[in-house]
Amino acid sequence: MKRLGILLSGRGSNFEAIARNVAAGNIEAEIAVVISNRPEARGLETARQLGLNAVCLPSRGLDREVYDRQVVAELKKHCVDLVCLAGFMRLLSAYFVREFPNRILNIHPALLPSFPGLDAQHQALEHGVKISGCTVHFVDEYLDAGPIVLQAAVPVLDDDTVESLSARILEQEHRIYSQAVQLILSGKYRIEGRRVIRTR
Ligand code: GAR
């Protein structure tokens, strides 16, 4: 059985969606550990309630690579095969990425390469786009930049607020993140340059 490591910083709804799909058998893996850089993250509490290994590694005040060494050590301790960033609001160091080559996924609430970074839904509204969505991608050491695994689009409506648009996108995040995790675990893909191509 493949082993997932989940990294989060807050609410943890993407983690919950993954946990539901693991329980339902849609993702053939187990969640080996859930790690938060913020002690107050609601997702950490959810992980405890689900009886999962929930670990808090506070990042405040630590040098990026010093911190990442702690996280990598925890992931390796739990023999993690695939790392899922689920609202983990930190850039990973080159060291971290090297330790899990093409084994780290992230979900971003925009159609990358549009609107990387913070407050993507706000950026999309401000820019006036008519379509936005979400992206699951491999993580490299650059911000929201690695090869794209899956995307889903949603309309941006004239009366949308950041909240209403975020909610519409979040529904799709919960759907495609689990699909992407299962695809990568199945090994039925290859990476050609920036393209992730499905194979049989
Ligand atoms: C999600 O919308 C995720 O796409 C976003 O943070 C939210 C976390 O929600 N991530 C980023 O913006 C990364 N740049 P959750 O904690 O309920 O999963």
PDB file of C-alpha atoms and ligand atoms in Angstrom:
ATOM      1  CA  MET A   1       0.000   0.000   0.000  1.00  0.00           C
ATOM      2  CA  LYS A   2       1.335   3.437  -1.015  1.00  0.00           C
ATOM      3  CA  ARG A   3       1.753   5.995   1.751  1.00  0.00           C
ATOM      4  CA  LEU A   4       0.672   9.650   1.572  1.00  0.00           C
ATOM      5  CA  GLY A   5       2.092  12.545   3.542  1.00  0.00           C
ATOM      6  CA  ILE A   6      -0.200  15.575   3.791  1.00  0.00           C
ATOM      7  CA  LEU A   7       1.165  19.057   4.512  1.00  0.00           C
ATOM      8  CA  LEU A   8      -1.270  21.797   5.488  1.00  0.00           C
ATOM      9  CA  SER A   9      -1.404  25.188   7.177  1.00  0.00           C
ATOM     10  CA  GLY A  10      -5.094  25.813   7.824  1.00  0.00           C
ATOM     11  CA  ARG A  11      -8.657  24.613   7.330  1.00  0.00           C
ATOM     12  CA  GLY A  12      -7.718  21.331   5.669  1.00  0.00           C
ATOM     13  CA  SER A  13     -10.761  20.783   3.466  1.00  0.00           C
ATOM     14  CA  ASN A  14      -8.616  19.393   0.630  1.00  0.00           C
ATOM     15  CA  PHE A  15      -7.027  17.005   3.103  1.00  0.00           C
ATOM     16  CA  GLU A  16     -10.521  15.936   4.240  1.00  0.00           C
ATOM     17  CA  ALA A  17     -11.560  15.289   0.641  1.00  0.00           C
ATOM     18  CA  ILE A  18      -8.470  13.121   0.140  1.00  0.00           C
ATOM     19  CA  ALA A  19      -9.179  11.291   3.406  1.00  0.00           C
ATOM     20  CA  ARG A  20     -12.772  10.626   2.263  1.00  0.00           C
ATOM     21  CA  ASN A  21     -11.552   9.221  -1.044  1.00  0.00           C
ATOM     22  CA  VAL A  22      -8.981   7.050   0.718  1.00  0.00           C
ATOM     23  CA  ALA A  23     -11.766   5.689   2.952  1.00  0.00           C
ATOM     24  CA  ALA A  24     -13.996   5.114  -0.081  1.00  0.00           C
ATOM     25  CA  GLY A  25     -11.265   3.216  -1.922  1.00  0.00           C
ATOM     26  CA  ASN A  26     -11.034   5.794  -4.712  1.00  0.00           C
ATOM     27  CA  ILE A  27      -7.432   6.467  -3.715  1.00  0.00           C
ATOM     28  CA  GLU A  28      -5.403   3.292  -3.255  1.00  0.00           C
ATOM     29  CA  ALA A  29      -3.181   4.495  -0.445  1.00  0.00           C
ATOM     30  CA  GLU A  30      -3.128   5.241   3.238  1.00  0.00           C
ATOM     31  CA  ILE A  31      -2.472   8.562   4.907  1.00  0.00           C
ATOM     32  CA  ALA A  32       0.773   7.962   6.786  1.00  0.00           C
ATOM     33  CA  VAL A  33       1.111  11.390   8.380  1.00  0.00           C
ATOM     34  CA  VAL A  34      -0.445  14.865   8.397  1.00  0.00           C
ATOM     35  CA  ILE A  35       1.982  17.690   9.141  1.00  0.00           C
ATOM     36  CA  SER A  36       1.148  21.333   9.836  1.00  0.00           C
ATOM     37  CA  ASN A  37       3.511  24.265  10.159  1.00  0.00           C
ATOM     38  CA  ARG A  38       0.851  26.076  12.184  1.00  0.00           C
ATOM     39  CA  PRO A  39      -0.197  24.699  15.586  1.00  0.00           C
ATOM     40  CA  GLU A  40      -3.685  26.217  15.294  1.00  0.00           C
ATOM     41  CA  ALA A  41      -4.489  24.642  11.882  1.00  0.00           C
ATOM     42  CA  ARG A  42      -7.975  23.159  11.913  1.00  0.00           C
ATOM     43  CA  GLY A  43      -6.790  20.384   9.578  1.00  0.00           C
ATOM     44  CA  LEU A  44      -4.463  19.117  12.290  1.00  0.00           C
ATOM     45  CA  GLU A  45      -7.387  18.713  14.674  1.00  0.00           C
ATOM     46  CA  THR A  46      -9.385  16.903  11.965  1.00  0.00           C
ATOM     47  CA  ALA A  47      -6.455  14.527  11.413  1.00  0.00           C
ATOM     48  CA  ARG A  48      -6.360  13.725  15.126  1.00  0.00           C
ATOM     49  CA  GLN A  49     -10.102  13.105  15.158  1.00  0.00           C
ATOM     50  CA  LEU A  50      -9.695  10.705  12.244  1.00  0.00           C
ATOM     51  CA  GLY A  51      -7.086   8.822  14.256  1.00  0.00           C
ATOM     52  CA  LEU A  52      -4.253   9.724  11.876  1.00  0.00           C
ATOM     53  CA  ASN A  53      -0.686  10.613  12.781  1.00  0.00           C
ATOM     54  CA  ALA A  54      -0.932  14.383  13.197  1.00  0.00           C
ATOM     55  CA  VAL A  55       2.324  16.246  13.666  1.00  0.00           C
ATOM     56  CA  CYS A  56       2.890  19.937  14.282  1.00  0.00           C
ATOM     57  CA  LEU A  57       6.245  21.316  13.193  1.00  0.00           C
ATOM     58  CA  PRO A  58       6.097  25.095  13.748  1.00  0.00           C
ATOM     59  CA  SER A  59       7.992  26.979  11.067  1.00  0.00           C
ATOM     60  CA  ARG A  60       8.010  30.412  12.630  1.00  0.00           C
ATOM     61  CA  GLY A  61      11.460  31.985  12.787  1.00  0.00           C
ATOM     62  CA  LEU A  62      13.248  29.054  11.166  1.00  0.00           C
ATOM     63  CA  ASP A  63      15.465  29.255   8.111  1.00  0.00           C
ATOM     64  CA  ARG A  64      13.710  27.617   5.129  1.00  0.00           C
ATOM     65  CA  GLU A  65      16.097  24.715   4.673  1.00  0.00           C
ATOM     66  CA  VAL A  66      16.512  24.088   8.412  1.00  0.00           C
ATOM     67  CA  TYR A  67      12.738  23.792   8.597  1.00  0.00           C
ATOM     68  CA  ASP A  68      12.445  21.654   5.479  1.00  0.00           C
ATOM     69  CA  ARG A  69      14.995  19.201   6.901  1.00  0.00           C
ATOM     70  CA  GLN A  70      12.648  18.622   9.843  1.00  0.00           C
ATOM     71  CA  VAL A  71       9.662  18.063   7.551  1.00  0.00           C
ATOM     72  CA  VAL A  72      11.579  15.724   5.225  1.00  0.00           C
ATOM     73  CA  ALA A  73      12.831  13.714   8.236  1.00  0.00           C
ATOM     74  CA  GLU A  74       9.244  13.329   9.494  1.00  0.00           C
ATOM     75  CA  LEU A  75       7.995  12.270   6.052  1.00  0.00           C
ATOM     76  CA  LYS A  76      10.819   9.721   5.696  1.00  0.00           C
ATOM     77  CA  LYS A  77      10.169   8.414   9.202  1.00  0.00           C
ATOM     78  CA  HIS A  78       6.667   7.548   7.993  1.00  0.00           C
ATOM     79  CA  CYS A  79       7.969   6.071   4.706  1.00  0.00           C
ATOM     80  CA  VAL A  80       5.914   8.486   2.594  1.00  0.00           C
ATOM     81  CA  ASP A  81       5.728   7.757  -1.154  1.00  0.00           C
ATOM     82  CA  LEU A  82       3.816  10.856  -2.255  1.00  0.00           C
ATOM     83  CA  VAL A  83       3.628  14.270  -0.585  1.00  0.00           C
ATOM     84  CA  CYS A  84       0.405  16.290  -1.001  1.00  0.00           C
ATOM     85  CA  LEU A  85       0.489  19.989  -0.224  1.00  0.00           C
ATOM     86  CA  ALA A  86      -3.052  20.881   0.807  1.00  0.00           C
ATOM     87  CA  GLY A  87      -3.138  24.566   1.633  1.00  0.00           C
ATOM     88  CA  PHE A  88       0.484  24.443   2.826  1.00  0.00           C
ATOM     89  CA  MET A  89       1.396  28.098   2.574  1.00  0.00           C
ATOM     90  CA  ARG A  90       5.162  27.783   2.198  1.00  0.00           C
ATOM     91  CA  LEU A  91       7.585  27.624  -0.684  1.00  0.00           C
ATOM     92  CA  LEU A  92       9.647  24.428  -0.560  1.00  0.00           C
ATOM     93  CA  SER A  93      13.452  24.572  -0.661  1.00  0.00           C
ATOM     94  CA  ALA A  94      15.450  22.931  -3.461  1.00  0.00           C
ATOM     95  CA  TYR A  95      16.601  20.468  -0.793  1.00  0.00           C
ATOM     96  CA  PHE A  96      13.018  19.327  -0.068  1.00  0.00           C
ATOM     97  CA  VAL A  97      12.199  19.001  -3.775  1.00  0.00           C
ATOM     98  CA  ARG A  98      15.360  16.932  -4.400  1.00  0.00           C
ATOM     99  CA  GLU A  99      14.420  14.537  -1.611  1.00  0.00           C
ATOM    100  CA  PHE A 100      11.055  13.774  -3.309  1.00  0.00           C
ATOM    101  CA  PRO A 101      11.679  14.164  -7.050  1.00  0.00           C
ATOM    102  CA  ASN A 102       8.327  14.307  -8.900  1.00  0.00           C
ATOM    103  CA  ARG A 103       6.743  13.015  -5.702  1.00  0.00           C
ATOM    104  CA  ILE A 104       5.179  16.266  -4.448  1.00  0.00           C
ATOM    105  CA  LEU A 105       1.781  17.588  -5.584  1.00  0.00           C
ATOM    106  CA  ASN A 106       0.101  20.917  -4.871  1.00  0.00           C
ATOM    107  CA  ILE A 107      -3.386  22.301  -5.451  1.00  0.00           C
ATOM    108  CA  HIS A 108      -3.734  25.945  -6.466  1.00  0.00           C
ATOM    109  CA  PRO A 109      -7.051  27.855  -6.730  1.00  0.00           C
ATOM    110  CA  ALA A 110      -6.495  29.283 -10.234  1.00  0.00           C
ATOM    111  CA  LEU A 111      -5.780  28.100 -13.757  1.00  0.00           C
ATOM    112  CA  LEU A 112      -1.986  28.297 -13.681  1.00  0.00           C
ATOM    113  CA  PRO A 113       0.101  29.958 -14.989  1.00  0.00           C
ATOM    114  CA  SER A 114      -2.488  32.671 -14.263  1.00  0.00           C
ATOM    115  CA  PHE A 115      -2.568  34.075 -10.748  1.00  0.00           C
ATOM    116  CA  PRO A 116       0.161  32.213  -8.842  1.00  0.00           C
ATOM    117  CA  GLY A 117       0.882  33.044  -5.217  1.00  0.00           C
ATOM    118  CA  LEU A 118      -1.448  34.319  -2.541  1.00  0.00           C
ATOM    119  CA  ASP A 119      -5.134  35.248  -2.892  1.00  0.00           C
ATOM    120  CA  ALA A 120      -5.491  33.719  -6.357  1.00  0.00           C
ATOM    121  CA  GLN A 121      -9.287  34.064  -6.339  1.00  0.00           C
ATOM    122  CA  HIS A 122      -8.992  37.773  -5.469  1.00  0.00           C
ATOM    123  CA  GLN A 123      -6.415  38.210  -8.240  1.00  0.00           C
ATOM    124  CA  ALA A 124      -8.773  36.536 -10.740  1.00  0.00           C
ATOM    125  CA  LEU A 125     -11.720  38.778  -9.788  1.00  0.00           C
ATOM    126  CA  GLU A 126      -9.559  41.912  -9.919  1.00  0.00           C
ATOM    127  CA  HIS A 127      -8.243  40.960 -13.346  1.00  0.00           C
ATOM    128  CA  GLY A 128     -11.764  40.476 -14.634  1.00  0.00           C
ATOM    129  CA  VAL A 129     -11.350  36.996 -16.085  1.00  0.00           C
ATOM    130  CA  LYS A 130     -14.569  35.200 -17.050  1.00  0.00           C
ATOM    131  CA  ILE A 131     -13.233  31.729 -16.310  1.00  0.00           C
ATOM    132  CA  SER A 132     -11.049  30.584 -13.458  1.00  0.00           C
ATOM    133  CA  GLY A 133     -10.554  27.258 -11.717  1.00  0.00           C
ATOM    134  CA  CYS A 134      -7.928  25.153 -10.043  1.00  0.00           C
ATOM    135  CA  THR A 135      -4.739  23.310 -10.871  1.00  0.00           C
ATOM    136  CA  VAL A 136      -3.013  20.252  -9.447  1.00  0.00           C
ATOM    137  CA  HIS A 137       0.672  20.337 -10.331  1.00  0.00           C
ATOM    138  CA  PHE A 138       4.004  18.812  -9.431  1.00  0.00           C
ATOM    139  CA  VAL A 139       6.017  20.974  -7.088  1.00  0.00           C
ATOM    140  CA  ASP A 140       9.452  22.322  -7.866  1.00  0.00           C
ATOM    141  CA  GLU A 141      11.350  24.983  -5.964  1.00  0.00           C
ATOM    142  CA  TYR A 142       9.574  27.809  -7.804  1.00  0.00           C
ATOM    143  CA  LEU A 143       6.181  29.229  -6.854  1.00  0.00           C
ATOM    144  CA  ASP A 144       3.205  27.297  -8.294  1.00  0.00           C
ATOM    145  CA  ALA A 145       5.360  26.322 -11.255  1.00  0.00           C
ATOM    146  CA  GLY A 146       5.808  22.559 -11.844  1.00  0.00           C
ATOM    147  CA  PRO A 147       4.211  20.355 -14.550  1.00  0.00           C
ATOM    148  CA  ILE A 148       0.407  20.403 -14.510  1.00  0.00           C
ATOM    149  CA  VAL A 149      -1.401  17.143 -13.708  1.00  0.00           C
ATOM    150  CA  LEU A 150      -5.073  18.207 -13.845  1.00  0.00           C
ATOM    151  CA  GLN A 151      -7.107  21.399 -14.106  1.00  0.00           C
ATOM    152  CA  ALA A 152     -10.794  22.221 -13.771  1.00  0.00           C
ATOM    153  CA  ALA A 153     -12.492  25.415 -14.941  1.00  0.00           C
ATOM    154  CA  VAL A 154     -15.403  27.314 -13.385  1.00  0.00           C
ATOM    155  CA  PRO A 155     -17.235  30.430 -14.622  1.00  0.00           C
ATOM    156  CA  VAL A 156     -16.681  33.766 -12.914  1.00  0.00           C
ATOM    157  CA  LEU A 157     -20.111  35.356 -12.501  1.00  0.00           C
ATOM    158  CA  ASP A 158     -20.853  39.084 -12.587  1.00  0.00           C
ATOM    159  CA  ASP A 159     -22.035  39.118  -8.980  1.00  0.00           C
ATOM    160  CA  ASP A 160     -19.230  36.950  -7.610  1.00  0.00           C
ATOM    161  CA  THR A 161     -17.388  37.879  -4.444  1.00  0.00           C
ATOM    162  CA  VAL A 162     -14.074  36.341  -3.402  1.00  0.00           C
ATOM    163  CA  GLU A 163     -16.120  34.067  -1.139  1.00  0.00           C
ATOM    164  CA  SER A 164     -18.591  32.851  -3.773  1.00  0.00           C
ATOM    165  CA  LEU A 165     -15.868  32.313  -6.379  1.00  0.00           C
ATOM    166  CA  SER A 166     -13.645  30.532  -3.842  1.00  0.00           C
ATOM    167  CA  ALA A 167     -16.509  28.198  -2.913  1.00  0.00           C
ATOM    168  CA  ARG A 168     -17.168  27.311  -6.569  1.00  0.00           C
ATOM    169  CA  ILE A 169     -13.473  26.628  -7.147  1.00  0.00           C
ATOM    170  CA  LEU A 170     -13.119  24.660  -3.895  1.00  0.00           C
ATOM    171  CA  GLU A 171     -15.747  22.163  -5.006  1.00  0.00           C
ATOM    172  CA  GLN A 172     -13.597  21.399  -8.047  1.00  0.00           C
ATOM    173  CA  GLU A 173     -10.413  21.314  -5.949  1.00  0.00           C
ATOM    174  CA  HIS A 174     -11.910  18.563  -3.809  1.00  0.00           C
ATOM    175  CA  ARG A 175     -12.770  16.565  -6.927  1.00  0.00           C
ATOM    176  CA  ILE A 176      -9.596  16.885  -9.005  1.00  0.00           C
ATOM    177  CA  TYR A 177      -7.029  16.653  -6.194  1.00  0.00           C
ATOM    178  CA  SER A 178      -8.076  13.096  -5.364  1.00  0.00           C
ATOM    179  CA  GLN A 179      -8.220  12.189  -9.065  1.00  0.00           C
ATOM    180  CA  ALA A 180      -4.700  13.534  -9.529  1.00  0.00           C
ATOM    181  CA  VAL A 181      -3.381  11.697  -6.474  1.00  0.00           C
ATOM    182  CA  GLN A 182      -4.808   8.403  -7.735  1.00  0.00           C
ATOM    183  CA  LEU A 183      -3.419   9.028 -11.235  1.00  0.00           C
ATOM    184  CA  ILE A 184       0.093   9.659  -9.923  1.00  0.00           C
ATOM    185  CA  LEU A 185      -0.068   6.689  -7.543  1.00  0.00           C
ATOM    186  CA  SER A 186      -1.192   4.447 -10.408  1.00  0.00           C
ATOM    187  CA  GLY A 187       1.954   5.367 -12.350  1.00  0.00           C
ATOM    188  CA  LYS A 188      -0.089   5.626 -15.546  1.00  0.00           C
ATOM    189  CA  TYR A 189       1.555   8.818 -16.788  1.00  0.00           C
ATOM    190  CA  ARG A 190       4.825  10.152 -18.039  1.00  0.00           C
ATOM    191  CA  ILE A 191       6.333  13.619 -17.857  1.00  0.00           C
ATOM    192  CA  GLU A 192       7.582  15.132 -21.125  1.00  0.00           C
ATOM    193  CA  GLY A 193       9.050  18.551 -20.485  1.00  0.00           C
ATOM    194  CA  ARG A 194       6.231  20.428 -18.810  1.00  0.00           C
ATOM    195  CA  ARG A 195       3.551  18.010 -20.002  1.00  0.00           C
ATOM    196  CA  VAL A 196       2.063  15.239 -17.903  1.00  0.00           C
ATOM    197  CA  ILE A 197       0.752  12.644 -20.320  1.00  0.00           C
ATOM    198  CA  ARG A 198      -1.542   9.769 -19.412  1.00  0.00           C
ATOM    199  CA  THR A 199      -0.475   6.280 -20.393  1.00  0.00           C
ATOM    200  CA  ARG A 200      -2.251   2.937 -20.057  1.00  0.00           C
TER     201      ARG A 200
HETATM  202  C1  GAR B   1      -7.261  25.968  -1.106  1.00  0.00           C
HETATM  203  O1  GAR B   1      -8.144  26.789  -1.820  1.00  0.00           O
HETATM  204  C2  GAR B   1      -5.961  25.796  -1.869  1.00  0.00           C
HETATM  205  O2  GAR B   1      -6.152  25.709  -3.248  1.00  0.00           O
HETATM  206  C3  GAR B   1      -5.232  27.048  -1.495  1.00  0.00           C
HETATM  207  O3  GAR B   1      -5.503  27.218  -0.129  1.00  0.00           O
HETATM  208  C4  GAR B   1      -6.779  26.662   0.170  1.00  0.00           C
HETATM  209  C5  GAR B   1      -6.641  25.690   1.315  1.00  0.00           C
HETATM  210  O4  GAR B   1      -7.901  25.248   1.733  1.00  0.00           O
HETATM  211  N1  GAR B   1      -3.824  26.954  -1.753  1.00  0.00           N
HETATM  212  C6  GAR B   1      -3.088  27.975  -2.203  1.00  0.00           C
HETATM  213  O5  GAR B   1      -3.530  29.088  -2.376  1.00  0.00           O
HETATM  214  C7  GAR B   1      -1.635  27.636  -2.482  1.00  0.00           C
HETATM  215  N2  GAR B   1      -0.982  28.725  -3.166  1.00  0.00           N
HETATM  216  P1  GAR B   1      -8.034  23.950   2.627  1.00  0.00           P
HETATM  217  O6  GAR B   1      -7.078  24.129   3.822  1.00  0.00           O
HETATM  218  O7  GAR B   1      -9.461  23.937   3.060  1.00  0.00           O
HETATM  219  O8  GAR B   1      -7.653  22.760   1.785  1.00  0.00           O
END
